[in-house]
Amino acid sequence: MRLHQRMLVQMAARIRAIGLSIPQFDLLSTLTEREGISQSELAERLYVTKGNVSGLVDRLVQAGLVERRAIAGDRRSYAMHLTEEGRRLAEAGLAIQRDFVASTLGRLGGADLAELDRLIVLWRDLARAIDAP
C-alpha cells in the first residue's frame, strides 16, 4: 500500500505539472482509447459512480477539454469526445506516464519483470476470488 501511495504521489505531481489532476487525466486518457462513449460507459471504465463522472465531465467541458455530443435516437445520453486541447493534454499525460514507468519498472530485467507480472496476476486472481459467489 505504501508503494502504491508513493507512486500515486509521484505521478500526481508529474500530471499536475501539465495542469491536470489524476481523475482528469484518467478520464482524458480513457477517451483516447475509445471516444464517443456515454458517461455511463465512462463511469464503468473508470470504476467510479455516474455522479462522479458527471461532475468531472462538467468541469472538463467548461475547461474546453471534452465535448458532449448528442447521440442520435437517445435524447438522454451524450457521447463524450476530446477537443483538440483535451487530446493534446491526454497525450502529454500519457508520455509522462510512459516516462515514469520506464524510469521505474523499465529498469528491471526481463526475468524480474516476468516474475513481477506472474505475482501480480496471481494476487489479482486471489483478490477476485474473495468476491466470487
Coordinates of N, CA, C and O in Angstrom, one line a residue:
M1 N 0.8 -1.2 0.0 CA 0.0 0.0 0.0 C 0.9 1.3 0.0 O 0.5 2.2 -0.6
R2 N 2.0 1.2 0.7 CA 2.9 2.4 0.7 C 3.5 2.6 -0.7 O 3.6 3.8 -1.1
L3 N 3.8 1.5 -1.3 CA 4.4 1.7 -2.7 C 3.3 2.3 -3.6 O 3.6 3.2 -4.4
H4 N 2.1 1.8 -3.5 CA 1.0 2.4 -4.3 C 0.9 3.9 -4.0 O 0.8 4.7 -4.9
Q5 N 0.9 4.3 -2.8 CA 0.7 5.7 -2.4 C 1.9 6.5 -2.9 O 1.7 7.6 -3.4
R6 N 3.1 6.0 -2.8 CA 4.3 6.7 -3.2 C 4.2 7.0 -4.7 O 4.5 8.1 -5.2
M7 N 3.9 5.9 -5.5 CA 3.8 6.1 -6.9 C 2.6 7.0 -7.3 O 2.8 7.8 -8.3
L8 N 1.5 7.0 -6.6 CA 0.4 7.9 -6.9 C 0.8 9.3 -6.6 O 0.5 10.2 -7.5
V9 N 1.5 9.6 -5.5 CA 2.0 10.9 -5.2 C 3.0 11.4 -6.3 O 2.9 12.6 -6.8
Q10 N 3.9 10.6 -6.7 CA 4.9 10.9 -7.8 C 4.2 11.2 -9.1 O 4.5 12.2 -9.8
M11 N 3.2 10.4 -9.5 CA 2.5 10.6 -10.8 C 1.7 11.8 -10.7 O 1.6 12.6 -11.6
A12 N 1.0 12.0 -9.6 CA 0.1 13.2 -9.4 C 0.9 14.5 -9.6 O 0.4 15.4 -10.3
A13 N 2.1 14.5 -9.0 CA 2.9 15.7 -9.2 C 3.3 15.9 -10.6 O 3.3 17.1 -11.1
R14 N 3.6 14.9 -11.3 CA 4.0 15.0 -12.7 C 2.8 15.4 -13.6 O 3.0 16.2 -14.5
I15 N 1.7 14.9 -13.3 CA 0.5 15.2 -14.1 C 0.0 16.7 -13.7 O -0.5 17.4 -14.6
R16 N 0.1 17.0 -12.5 CA -0.2 18.4 -12.1 C 0.6 19.5 -12.9 O 0.2 20.6 -13.1
A17 N 1.9 19.1 -13.2 CA 2.7 20.0 -13.9 C 2.2 20.4 -15.3 O 2.5 21.4 -15.8
I18 N 1.3 19.6 -15.8 CA 0.6 19.9 -17.1 C -0.8 20.5 -16.9 O -1.6 20.6 -17.8
G19 N -1.2 20.7 -15.6 CA -2.4 21.3 -15.3 C -3.6 20.4 -15.1 O -4.8 20.8 -15.1
L20 N -3.3 19.1 -14.9 CA -4.4 18.1 -14.7 C -4.3 17.4 -13.3 O -3.2 17.3 -12.8
S21 N -5.4 17.0 -12.8 CA -5.5 16.1 -11.7 C -5.4 14.6 -12.2 O -5.7 14.4 -13.4
I22 N -5.2 13.7 -11.3 CA -5.2 12.3 -11.7 C -6.6 11.9 -12.3 O -6.7 11.3 -13.3
P23 N -7.7 12.2 -11.6 CA -9.0 11.9 -12.2 C -9.2 12.5 -13.5 O -9.8 11.8 -14.4
Q24 N -8.8 13.7 -13.7 CA -9.0 14.4 -15.1 C -8.1 13.6 -16.1 O -8.6 13.3 -17.2
F25 N -6.9 13.3 -15.8 CA -6.0 12.5 -16.7 C -6.6 11.2 -17.0 O -6.6 10.7 -18.1
D26 N -7.1 10.5 -16.0 CA -7.8 9.2 -16.2 C -8.9 9.3 -17.2 O -9.0 8.5 -18.1
L27 N -9.7 10.3 -17.0 CA -10.9 10.4 -18.0 C -10.4 10.8 -19.4 O -10.8 10.1 -20.3
L28 N -9.5 11.7 -19.5 CA -9.0 12.1 -20.8 C -8.3 10.9 -21.5 O -8.5 10.6 -22.7
S29 N -7.4 10.2 -20.7 CA -6.7 9.1 -21.3 C -7.6 7.9 -21.7 O -7.4 7.2 -22.7
T30 N -8.7 7.8 -21.0 CA -9.7 6.7 -21.3 C -10.4 7.1 -22.6 O -10.6 6.2 -23.5
L31 N -10.6 8.4 -22.8 CA -11.2 8.8 -24.1 C -10.3 8.7 -25.3 O -10.7 8.5 -26.4
T32 N -9.0 8.6 -25.0 CA -8.0 8.4 -26.2 C -8.2 7.0 -26.6 O -7.9 6.7 -27.8
E33 N -8.6 6.1 -25.7 CA -8.8 4.7 -26.1 C -10.1 4.4 -26.9 O -10.2 3.6 -27.7
R34 N -11.1 5.2 -26.5 CA -12.4 5.0 -27.1 C -13.3 6.2 -26.9 O -13.9 6.4 -25.9
E35 N -13.3 7.1 -28.0 CA -14.1 8.3 -27.9 C -15.6 7.9 -28.3 O -15.8 6.8 -28.9
G36 N -16.5 8.7 -27.9 CA -17.9 8.5 -28.3 C -18.7 7.7 -27.4 O -19.8 7.3 -27.6
I37 N -18.1 7.3 -26.2 CA -18.8 6.5 -25.2 C -19.6 7.5 -24.4 O -19.4 8.7 -24.3
S38 N -20.7 6.9 -23.7 CA -21.5 7.7 -22.9 C -20.9 7.9 -21.5 O -19.9 7.2 -21.2
Q39 N -21.5 8.8 -20.7 CA -21.0 9.0 -19.4 C -21.1 7.7 -18.5 O -20.2 7.4 -17.7
S40 N -22.2 6.9 -18.8 CA -22.3 5.7 -18.0 C -21.2 4.7 -18.3 O -20.6 4.1 -17.4
E41 N -20.8 4.6 -19.6 CA -19.7 3.7 -20.0 C -18.4 4.2 -19.4 O -17.6 3.4 -19.0
L42 N -18.3 5.5 -19.4 CA -17.1 6.1 -18.9 C -16.9 5.8 -17.4 O -15.9 5.5 -16.9
A43 N -18.0 5.9 -16.7 CA -18.0 5.6 -15.2 C -17.6 4.1 -15.0 O -16.8 3.8 -14.1
E44 N -18.1 3.2 -15.8 CA -17.8 1.8 -15.7 C -16.3 1.6 -16.0 O -15.6 0.9 -15.2
R45 N -15.8 2.2 -17.0 CA -14.4 2.1 -17.3 C -13.4 2.7 -16.2 O -12.3 2.2 -16.1
L46 N -13.9 3.7 -15.6 CA -13.1 4.4 -14.6 C -13.3 3.8 -13.1 O -12.7 4.2 -12.2
Y47 N -14.3 2.9 -13.0 CA -14.7 2.3 -11.7 C -15.1 3.4 -10.7 O -14.7 3.4 -9.6
V48 N -15.9 4.3 -11.2 CA -16.5 5.4 -10.3 C -18.0 5.5 -10.6 O -18.5 4.9 -11.5
T49 N -18.6 6.3 -9.7 CA -20.1 6.4 -9.9 C -20.4 7.4 -11.1 O -19.6 8.2 -11.5
K50 N -21.6 7.2 -11.6 CA -22.1 8.1 -12.6 C -22.0 9.6 -12.2 O -21.7 10.5 -13.0
G51 N -22.4 9.8 -10.9 CA -22.3 11.2 -10.4 C -21.0 11.8 -10.4 O -20.8 12.9 -10.7
N52 N -20.0 11.0 -10.0 CA -18.6 11.4 -10.0 C -18.2 11.8 -11.4 O -17.5 12.8 -11.7
V53 N -18.5 11.0 -12.4 CA -18.1 11.2 -13.8 C -18.9 12.5 -14.3 O -18.3 13.3 -15.0
S54 N -20.1 12.6 -13.9 CA -20.9 13.8 -14.4 C -20.2 15.1 -14.0 O -20.0 16.0 -14.8
G55 N -19.8 15.2 -12.7 CA -19.2 16.4 -12.3 C -17.8 16.6 -12.9 O -17.5 17.8 -13.3
L56 N -17.1 15.6 -13.1 CA -15.8 15.7 -13.7 C -15.9 16.1 -15.2 O -15.2 16.9 -15.7
V57 N -16.9 15.5 -15.9 CA -17.1 15.8 -17.3 C -17.5 17.3 -17.4 O -17.1 18.0 -18.2
D58 N -18.4 17.7 -16.5 CA -18.9 19.1 -16.5 C -17.7 20.1 -16.4 O -17.6 21.0 -17.2
R59 N -16.7 19.8 -15.5 CA -15.5 20.6 -15.3 C -14.6 20.6 -16.6 O -14.1 21.6 -17.0
L60 N -14.5 19.4 -17.2 CA -13.7 19.3 -18.4 C -14.3 19.9 -19.6 O -13.6 20.5 -20.4
V61 N -15.6 19.9 -19.6 CA -16.3 20.6 -20.7 C -16.1 22.1 -20.5 O -15.8 22.8 -21.5
Q62 N -16.3 22.6 -19.3 CA -16.0 24.1 -19.1 C -14.6 24.5 -19.4 O -14.4 25.6 -19.8
A63 N -13.7 23.6 -19.2 CA -12.2 23.9 -19.4 C -11.9 23.7 -20.9 O -10.8 24.0 -21.3
G64 N -12.9 23.3 -21.7 CA -12.6 23.1 -23.2 C -11.8 21.9 -23.6 O -11.2 21.9 -24.6
L65 N -11.9 20.9 -22.7 CA -11.1 19.7 -23.0 C -11.9 18.5 -23.5 O -11.4 17.6 -24.1
V66 N -13.2 18.5 -23.2 CA -14.2 17.5 -23.6 C -15.4 18.1 -24.1 O -15.8 19.2 -23.7
E67 N -16.0 17.4 -25.1 CA -17.3 17.8 -25.7 C -18.3 16.8 -25.5 O -18.0 15.6 -25.6
R68 N -19.5 17.2 -25.2 CA -20.7 16.3 -25.2 C -21.4 16.4 -26.5 O -21.7 17.5 -26.9
R69 N -21.6 15.3 -27.2 CA -22.3 15.3 -28.5 C -23.5 14.5 -28.4 O -23.5 13.4 -27.8
A70 N -24.6 15.0 -28.9 CA -25.9 14.2 -28.9 C -25.7 12.9 -29.6 O -25.0 12.7 -30.6
I71 N -26.4 11.8 -29.0 CA -26.4 10.5 -29.6 C -27.7 10.4 -30.4 O -28.8 10.6 -29.8
A72 N -27.7 10.1 -31.7 CA -28.9 10.0 -32.5 C -29.8 9.0 -31.9 O -29.4 7.9 -31.5
G73 N -31.1 9.3 -31.7 CA -32.1 8.4 -31.2 C -32.1 8.3 -29.7 O -32.9 7.5 -29.1
D74 N -31.2 9.0 -29.0 CA -31.2 8.9 -27.5 C -31.1 10.3 -26.9 O -30.1 11.0 -26.9
R75 N -32.3 10.8 -26.5 CA -32.4 12.2 -26.0 C -31.8 12.4 -24.6 O -31.7 13.5 -24.2
R76 N -31.4 11.3 -23.9 CA -30.9 11.5 -22.6 C -29.4 11.3 -22.4 O -28.9 11.6 -21.4
S77 N -28.8 10.7 -23.4 CA -27.4 10.4 -23.3 C -26.6 11.2 -24.3 O -27.1 11.6 -25.4
Y78 N -25.3 11.4 -24.0 CA -24.4 12.1 -24.8 C -23.1 11.3 -25.0 O -22.7 10.6 -24.1
A79 N -22.5 11.5 -26.2 CA -21.2 10.8 -26.5 C -20.1 11.8 -26.0 O -20.2 13.0 -26.3
M80 N -19.1 11.3 -25.4 CA -18.0 12.1 -24.9 C -16.9 12.0 -25.9 O -16.5 11.0 -26.4
H81 N -16.4 13.2 -26.3 CA -15.3 13.4 -27.2 C -14.3 14.4 -26.7 O -14.6 15.3 -26.0
L82 N -13.0 14.1 -27.1 CA -11.9 15.0 -26.7 C -11.9 16.2 -27.7 O -12.2 16.1 -28.9
T83 N -11.6 17.4 -27.1 CA -11.3 18.5 -28.0 C -9.9 18.4 -28.4 O -9.2 17.5 -27.9
E84 N -9.4 19.3 -29.3 CA -8.0 19.3 -29.7 C -7.1 19.5 -28.5 O -6.1 18.8 -28.4
E85 N -7.5 20.4 -27.6 CA -6.7 20.6 -26.4 C -6.7 19.5 -25.5 O -5.8 19.1 -24.8
G86 N -7.9 18.9 -25.3 CA -8.0 17.7 -24.5 C -7.2 16.5 -25.0 O -6.5 15.9 -24.2
R87 N -7.1 16.3 -26.3 CA -6.3 15.3 -26.8 C -4.8 15.6 -26.6 O -4.0 14.8 -26.2
R88 N -4.4 16.9 -26.8 CA -3.0 17.3 -26.6 C -2.6 17.0 -25.1 O -1.5 16.4 -24.9
L89 N -3.4 17.4 -24.2 CA -3.1 17.1 -22.7 C -3.1 15.7 -22.4 O -2.3 15.2 -21.6
A90 N -4.1 14.9 -23.0 CA -4.1 13.5 -22.7 C -2.8 12.8 -23.2 O -2.2 12.0 -22.5
E91 N -2.4 13.2 -24.4 CA -1.2 12.6 -25.0 C 0.1 13.0 -24.2 O 1.0 12.2 -24.0
A92 N 0.1 14.3 -23.7 CA 1.2 14.7 -22.8 C 1.2 13.9 -21.5 O 2.3 13.5 -21.1
G93 N 0.1 13.7 -21.0 CA 0.0 12.9 -19.8 C 0.4 11.4 -20.0 O 1.1 10.8 -19.2
L94 N 0.0 10.9 -21.1 CA 0.4 9.5 -21.5 C 2.0 9.4 -21.6 O 2.6 8.4 -21.2
A95 N 2.6 10.4 -22.2 CA 4.0 10.5 -22.3 C 4.7 10.5 -21.0 O 5.7 9.8 -20.7
I96 N 4.1 11.3 -20.1 CA 4.6 11.4 -18.7 C 4.5 10.0 -18.0 O 5.5 9.6 -17.3
Q97 N 3.4 9.4 -18.2 CA 3.2 8.1 -17.6 C 4.2 7.1 -18.2 O 4.8 6.3 -17.4
R98 N 4.4 7.1 -19.5 CA 5.4 6.2 -20.1 C 6.8 6.4 -19.5 O 7.5 5.5 -19.2
D99 N 7.2 7.7 -19.4 CA 8.5 8.0 -18.9 C 8.6 7.5 -17.4 O 9.7 7.0 -17.0
F100 N 7.6 7.7 -16.6 CA 7.6 7.2 -15.2 C 7.8 5.7 -15.2 O 8.6 5.2 -14.4
V101 N 7.0 5.0 -16.0 CA 7.2 3.5 -16.0 C 8.6 3.1 -16.5 O 9.2 2.2 -15.9
A102 N 9.1 3.8 -17.5 CA 10.4 3.5 -18.0 C 11.5 3.7 -16.9 O 12.5 3.0 -16.8
S103 N 11.3 4.8 -16.1 CA 12.3 5.1 -15.1 C 12.2 4.2 -13.8 O 13.1 4.2 -12.9
T104 N 11.1 3.5 -13.7 CA 10.9 2.6 -12.6 C 10.9 1.1 -13.1 O 12.0 0.5 -13.0
L105 N 9.8 0.6 -13.5 CA 9.8 -0.8 -14.0 C 10.7 -1.0 -15.2 O 11.2 -2.1 -15.3
G106 N 10.9 0.0 -16.0 CA 11.8 -0.2 -17.1 C 13.2 -0.5 -16.8 O 14.0 -0.9 -17.6
R107 N 13.6 -0.3 -15.5 CA 14.9 -0.6 -15.1 C 15.1 -2.0 -14.6 O 16.2 -2.4 -14.2
L108 N 14.0 -2.7 -14.5 CA 14.1 -4.2 -14.1 C 14.4 -5.0 -15.3 O 14.0 -4.7 -16.4
G109 N 15.1 -6.1 -15.0 CA 15.5 -7.0 -16.1 C 14.3 -7.9 -16.5 O 13.2 -7.9 -15.8
G110 N 14.4 -8.5 -17.6 CA 13.3 -9.3 -18.2 C 12.8 -10.4 -17.2 O 11.6 -10.6 -17.1
A111 N 13.7 -11.1 -16.6 CA 13.3 -12.2 -15.6 C 12.5 -11.6 -14.5 O 11.5 -12.1 -14.0
D112 N 13.0 -10.4 -14.0 CA 12.3 -9.8 -12.8 C 10.9 -9.3 -13.2 O 10.0 -9.4 -12.5
L113 N 10.8 -8.7 -14.4 CA 9.5 -8.3 -14.9 C 8.5 -9.4 -15.1 O 7.4 -9.3 -14.7
A114 N 9.0 -10.5 -15.6 CA 8.2 -11.7 -15.8 C 7.7 -12.2 -14.4 O 6.5 -12.6 -14.3
E115 N 8.6 -12.3 -13.5 CA 8.2 -12.7 -12.1 C 7.2 -11.8 -11.5 O 6.2 -12.2 -10.9
L116 N 7.5 -10.5 -11.6 CA 6.5 -9.5 -11.1 C 5.2 -9.6 -11.7 O 4.2 -9.6 -11.0
D117 N 5.1 -9.8 -13.0 CA 3.9 -10.0 -13.7 C 3.1 -11.2 -13.2 O 1.9 -11.2 -13.0
R118 N 3.9 -12.3 -13.1 CA 3.3 -13.5 -12.6 C 2.7 -13.3 -11.2 O 1.5 -13.7 -10.9
L119 N 3.4 -12.7 -10.3 CA 2.9 -12.5 -9.0 C 1.7 -11.5 -8.9 O 0.8 -11.7 -8.1
I120 N 1.7 -10.5 -9.7 CA 0.6 -9.5 -9.7 C -0.7 -10.2 -10.3 O -1.8 -10.0 -9.7
V121 N -0.5 -11.0 -11.3 CA -1.7 -11.7 -11.8 C -2.2 -12.7 -10.8 O -3.4 -12.8 -10.6
L122 N -1.3 -13.4 -10.1 CA -1.8 -14.3 -9.0 C -2.5 -13.5 -7.9 O -3.5 -14.0 -7.4
W123 N -1.9 -12.4 -7.5 CA -2.5 -11.6 -6.4 C -3.9 -11.1 -6.9 O -4.9 -11.1 -6.1
R124 N -4.0 -10.6 -8.2 CA -5.3 -10.2 -8.7 C -6.3 -11.3 -8.6 O -7.5 -11.1 -8.2
D125 N -5.9 -12.5 -9.1 CA -6.8 -13.6 -9.1 C -7.3 -14.0 -7.7 O -8.5 -14.3 -7.4
L126 N -6.4 -13.9 -6.7 CA -6.8 -14.2 -5.3 C -7.7 -13.2 -4.8 O -8.7 -13.5 -4.1
A127 N -7.5 -11.9 -5.1 CA -8.4 -10.8 -4.7 C -9.8 -11.0 -5.4 O -10.8 -10.8 -4.7
R128 N -9.8 -11.4 -6.6 CA -11.1 -11.6 -7.3 C -11.9 -12.8 -6.7 O -13.1 -12.7 -6.6
A129 N -11.2 -13.8 -6.3 CA -11.8 -15.0 -5.7 C -12.5 -14.7 -4.4 O -13.5 -15.3 -4.0
I130 N -12.0 -13.7 -3.7 CA -12.7 -13.3 -2.4 C -14.1 -12.8 -2.6 O -15.0 -13.1 -1.9
D131 N -14.3 -12.1 -3.7 CA -15.7 -11.6 -4.1 C -16.5 -12.5 -4.9 O -17.7 -12.2 -5.1
A132 N -16.0 -13.6 -5.3 CA -16.7 -14.5 -6.2 C -17.8 -15.2 -5.4 O -17.7 -15.5 -4.2
P133 N -19.0 -15.4 -6.1 CA -20.1 -16.1 -5.4 C -19.8 -17.5 -5.0 O -19.0 -18.2 -5.5

